């Protein structure tokens, strides 16, 4: 009888491993409770100091935005402290100039807008269908009454505008704190960064010495570029509205510039506001404005931004959307403004980690 020698032996059954949880020691339980309590205390401390953290974030954003401008002024043989003060003075004059251009024109144009709107509502009664419904529901009479009270509501409208300005610029004491901290960050930023990096382990310290200058350069380029693009958007919008005869041209141009600072949705929101104002001129003016906005957005996306952001880090569109949503949820308008610079910083850190991992895997083992 033949014996089959090709039969493979049955695989051995791996040993069975049984894990048993021992009784936790009192020391282990105490350590776990201490860790949980420390984490809860740290979170509560962050909650209590959230206002201070917001001021620090605004100060860091301000220092990053003004740093390249201060460097440019300092290159003209101006001491750094005086260069910072000159940049502060220029910013203050710009804000005062914008307010001087915006506030005086609001009252007369608002009264003119109220008069034109009342006349437009009265002209609607020339249509038979509109007149029939208006006789039944008295719509035009109610609208004209509301429009007539529009100039008187200017004082009420100033309160939300004041609150918005206070929230954005951290008026009064918060503004002083922001400018003071930003002044110190711009003046001694390198010293503070070196002191913080020296506290890290050697490997992490070397990484931050490589990445920190790149982050500063990229974020500064983005912030300065965003401000420059907003100024260009506001100026072009003012020219377009002046040609179309849209009321509130100067205030709406300033609004366009502020809204353009907000990533993703700011330009669209500003365009909608101006389109509503252009409807008071004529539907054709509103249509031409929308065509202009579409053409300008294409020029901004493919001509202006590549030139302005040539030194900034290009963040992926999906990352941009997620970062803006998360930033707006956490810090509102400030978070939306800081979202893309923060995402650019994280992207640079990830790129450095990948480069280091690739370099280590490529080096032969000793």
CSV table of C-alpha atoms in Angstrom, one decimal, residues 78-257:
chain,number,residue,atom,x,y,z
A,78,UNK,CA,14.3,103.9,11.1
A,79,UNK,CA,14.6,102.4,14.5
A,80,UNK,CA,12.2,99.4,14.9
A,81,UNK,CA,10.2,101.0,17.8
A,82,UNK,CA,9.7,104.1,15.8
A,83,UNK,CA,8.8,102.1,12.7
A,84,UNK,CA,6.1,100.3,14.6
A,85,UNK,CA,4.7,103.6,15.9
A,86,UNK,CA,4.7,105.1,12.3
A,87,UNK,CA,2.8,102.0,11.0
A,88,UNK,CA,0.3,102.4,13.9
A,89,UNK,CA,-0.2,106.0,13.0
A,90,UNK,CA,-0.7,105.2,9.3
A,91,UNK,CA,-3.4,102.6,10.3
A,92,UNK,CA,-5.1,105.1,12.5
A,93,UNK,CA,-5.2,107.7,9.8
A,94,UNK,CA,-6.6,105.1,7.4
A,95,UNK,CA,-9.4,104.2,9.8
A,96,UNK,CA,-10.2,107.9,10.4
A,97,UNK,CA,-10.1,108.6,6.7
A,98,UNK,CA,-12.5,105.8,6.0
A,99,UNK,CA,-14.9,107.0,8.6
A,100,UNK,CA,-14.7,110.6,7.4
A,101,UNK,CA,-15.5,109.4,3.9
A,102,UNK,CA,-18.3,107.1,5.0
A,103,UNK,CA,-20.2,108.9,7.7
A,104,UNK,CA,-21.0,112.3,6.1
A,105,UNK,CA,-22.4,110.7,3.0
A,106,UNK,CA,-24.7,108.3,4.8
A,107,UNK,CA,-27.3,110.8,5.9
A,108,UNK,CA,-27.9,112.7,2.6
A,109,UNK,CA,-27.9,109.5,0.6
A,110,UNK,CA,-30.2,107.8,3.0
A,111,UNK,CA,-32.7,110.6,2.7
A,112,UNK,CA,-32.4,110.5,-1.1
A,113,UNK,CA,-32.9,106.8,-1.1
A,114,UNK,CA,-36.0,107.1,1.0
A,115,UNK,CA,-37.5,109.7,-1.4
A,116,UNK,CA,-36.7,107.7,-4.5
A,117,UNK,CA,-38.0,104.5,-3.0
A,118,UNK,CA,-41.3,106.2,-2.1
A,119,UNK,CA,-41.7,107.5,-5.6
A,120,UNK,CA,-40.9,104.1,-7.0
A,121,UNK,CA,-43.6,102.5,-4.8
A,122,UNK,CA,-46.1,105.1,-6.0
A,123,UNK,CA,-45.3,104.4,-9.6
A,124,UNK,CA,-46.2,100.8,-9.1
A,125,UNK,CA,-49.9,101.8,-8.9
A,126,UNK,CA,-49.8,102.5,-12.6
A,127,UNK,CA,-50.1,98.8,-13.2
A,128,UNK,CA,-53.7,97.6,-13.1
A,129,UNK,CA,-53.0,94.3,-11.4
A,130,UNK,CA,-50.8,95.9,-8.7
A,131,UNK,CA,-53.4,98.7,-8.2
A,132,UNK,CA,-56.2,96.1,-7.7
A,133,UNK,CA,-54.3,94.3,-5.0
A,134,UNK,CA,-53.0,97.5,-3.5
A,135,UNK,CA,-56.6,98.8,-3.1
A,136,UNK,CA,-57.5,95.7,-1.2
A,137,UNK,CA,-54.4,95.3,1.1
A,138,UNK,CA,-53.0,98.9,1.1
A,139,UNK,CA,-49.5,97.7,0.5
A,140,UNK,CA,-48.1,100.9,-1.0
A,141,UNK,CA,-49.4,103.0,1.8
A,142,UNK,CA,-47.7,100.9,4.4
A,143,UNK,CA,-44.5,100.7,2.4
A,144,UNK,CA,-44.4,104.5,2.0
A,145,UNK,CA,-45.0,105.0,5.7
A,146,UNK,CA,-42.0,102.7,6.5
A,147,UNK,CA,-39.8,104.3,3.9
A,148,UNK,CA,-40.7,107.8,5.2
A,149,UNK,CA,-39.4,106.8,8.6
A,150,UNK,CA,-36.2,105.4,7.2
A,151,UNK,CA,-34.0,108.6,7.8
A,152,UNK,CA,-35.3,108.7,11.4
A,153,UNK,CA,-34.1,105.1,11.9
A,154,UNK,CA,-30.5,106.1,11.1
A,155,UNK,CA,-29.8,106.5,14.8
A,156,UNK,CA,-31.1,103.0,15.5
A,157,UNK,CA,-29.0,101.6,12.7
A,158,UNK,CA,-25.9,103.2,14.2
A,159,UNK,CA,-26.1,101.0,17.3
A,160,UNK,CA,-25.5,97.6,15.4
A,161,UNK,CA,-22.8,99.3,13.4
A,162,UNK,CA,-21.1,100.5,16.6
A,163,UNK,CA,-21.3,97.1,18.1
A,164,UNK,CA,-19.8,95.5,15.0
A,165,UNK,CA,-16.9,98.0,15.0
A,166,UNK,CA,-16.3,97.4,18.7
A,167,UNK,CA,-16.4,93.6,18.2
A,168,UNK,CA,-14.0,93.7,15.3
A,169,UNK,CA,-11.3,96.1,16.5
A,170,UNK,CA,-11.6,95.5,20.3
A,171,UNK,CA,-12.3,99.1,21.0
A,172,UNK,CA,-11.3,101.0,24.2
A,173,UNK,CA,-9.3,98.8,26.7
A,174,UNK,CA,-9.2,95.7,24.5
A,175,UNK,CA,-7.8,97.8,21.6
A,176,UNK,CA,-5.1,99.2,23.9
A,177,UNK,CA,-4.2,95.7,25.1
A,178,UNK,CA,-4.1,94.3,21.5
A,179,UNK,CA,-1.9,97.1,20.3
A,180,UNK,CA,0.4,96.9,23.3
A,181,UNK,CA,0.9,93.1,22.9
A,182,UNK,CA,1.3,93.4,19.2
A,183,UNK,CA,3.9,96.1,19.7
A,184,UNK,CA,6.0,93.8,21.9
A,185,UNK,CA,5.6,90.9,19.6
A,186,UNK,CA,6.8,92.9,16.6
A,187,UNK,CA,9.6,94.5,18.6
A,188,UNK,CA,10.9,91.3,20.4
A,189,UNK,CA,9.2,88.5,18.5
A,190,UNK,CA,12.5,86.8,17.6
A,191,UNK,CA,13.6,86.8,21.2
A,192,UNK,CA,10.3,85.4,22.4
A,193,UNK,CA,10.3,82.7,19.7
A,194,UNK,CA,13.9,81.6,20.6
A,195,UNK,CA,13.0,81.4,24.3
A,196,UNK,CA,10.0,79.3,23.6
A,197,UNK,CA,11.8,77.0,21.2
A,198,UNK,CA,14.7,76.5,23.7
A,199,UNK,CA,12.3,74.9,26.2
A,200,UNK,CA,11.4,72.1,23.7
A,201,UNK,CA,13.4,68.8,23.4
A,202,UNK,CA,16.3,69.0,20.9
A,203,UNK,CA,14.5,67.2,18.1
A,204,UNK,CA,11.4,69.3,18.3
A,205,UNK,CA,13.4,72.5,18.7
A,206,UNK,CA,15.3,71.8,15.5
A,207,UNK,CA,12.0,71.2,13.7
A,208,UNK,CA,10.5,74.5,14.9
A,209,UNK,CA,13.7,76.4,14.0
A,210,UNK,CA,13.2,75.2,10.5
A,211,UNK,CA,9.5,75.6,10.2
A,212,UNK,CA,8.9,78.8,12.2
A,213,UNK,CA,10.4,81.2,9.7
A,214,UNK,CA,8.5,79.6,6.9
A,215,UNK,CA,5.3,79.8,8.8
A,216,UNK,CA,5.8,83.5,9.5
A,217,UNK,CA,6.7,84.2,5.9
A,218,UNK,CA,3.7,82.3,4.5
A,219,UNK,CA,1.2,83.7,7.0
A,220,UNK,CA,2.5,87.3,6.6
A,221,UNK,CA,2.2,86.9,2.8
A,222,UNK,CA,-1.3,85.7,3.1
A,223,UNK,CA,-2.5,88.4,5.6
A,224,UNK,CA,-0.8,91.3,3.7
A,225,UNK,CA,-2.1,89.8,0.4
A,226,UNK,CA,-5.6,89.5,1.7
A,227,UNK,CA,-5.6,93.1,2.8
A,228,UNK,CA,-4.2,94.3,-0.5
A,229,UNK,CA,-6.9,92.3,-2.4
A,230,UNK,CA,-9.6,93.8,-0.2
A,231,UNK,CA,-8.4,97.3,-1.0
A,232,UNK,CA,-8.4,96.5,-4.8
A,233,UNK,CA,-11.9,95.0,-4.5
A,234,UNK,CA,-13.2,98.0,-2.7
A,235,UNK,CA,-11.7,100.5,-5.2
A,236,UNK,CA,-12.9,98.6,-8.2
A,237,UNK,CA,-16.4,98.3,-6.7
A,238,UNK,CA,-16.5,102.0,-6.1
A,239,UNK,CA,-15.6,102.7,-9.7
A,240,UNK,CA,-18.3,100.3,-10.9
A,241,UNK,CA,-20.9,101.7,-8.6
A,242,UNK,CA,-20.1,105.3,-9.6
A,243,UNK,CA,-20.4,104.5,-13.3
A,244,UNK,CA,-23.8,102.7,-12.6
A,245,UNK,CA,-25.0,105.5,-10.4
A,246,UNK,CA,-25.6,103.2,-7.4
A,247,UNK,CA,-26.3,105.2,-4.2
A,248,UNK,CA,-24.1,104.8,-1.2
A,249,UNK,CA,-21.1,104.2,-3.5
A,250,UNK,CA,-18.4,105.1,-0.9
A,251,UNK,CA,-19.9,103.3,2.1
A,252,UNK,CA,-20.8,100.2,0.0
A,253,UNK,CA,-17.2,100.2,-1.4
A,254,UNK,CA,-15.9,100.1,2.2
A,255,UNK,CA,-18.3,97.3,3.0
A,256,UNK,CA,-17.2,95.4,0.0
A,257,UNK,CA,-13.6,95.7,1.2
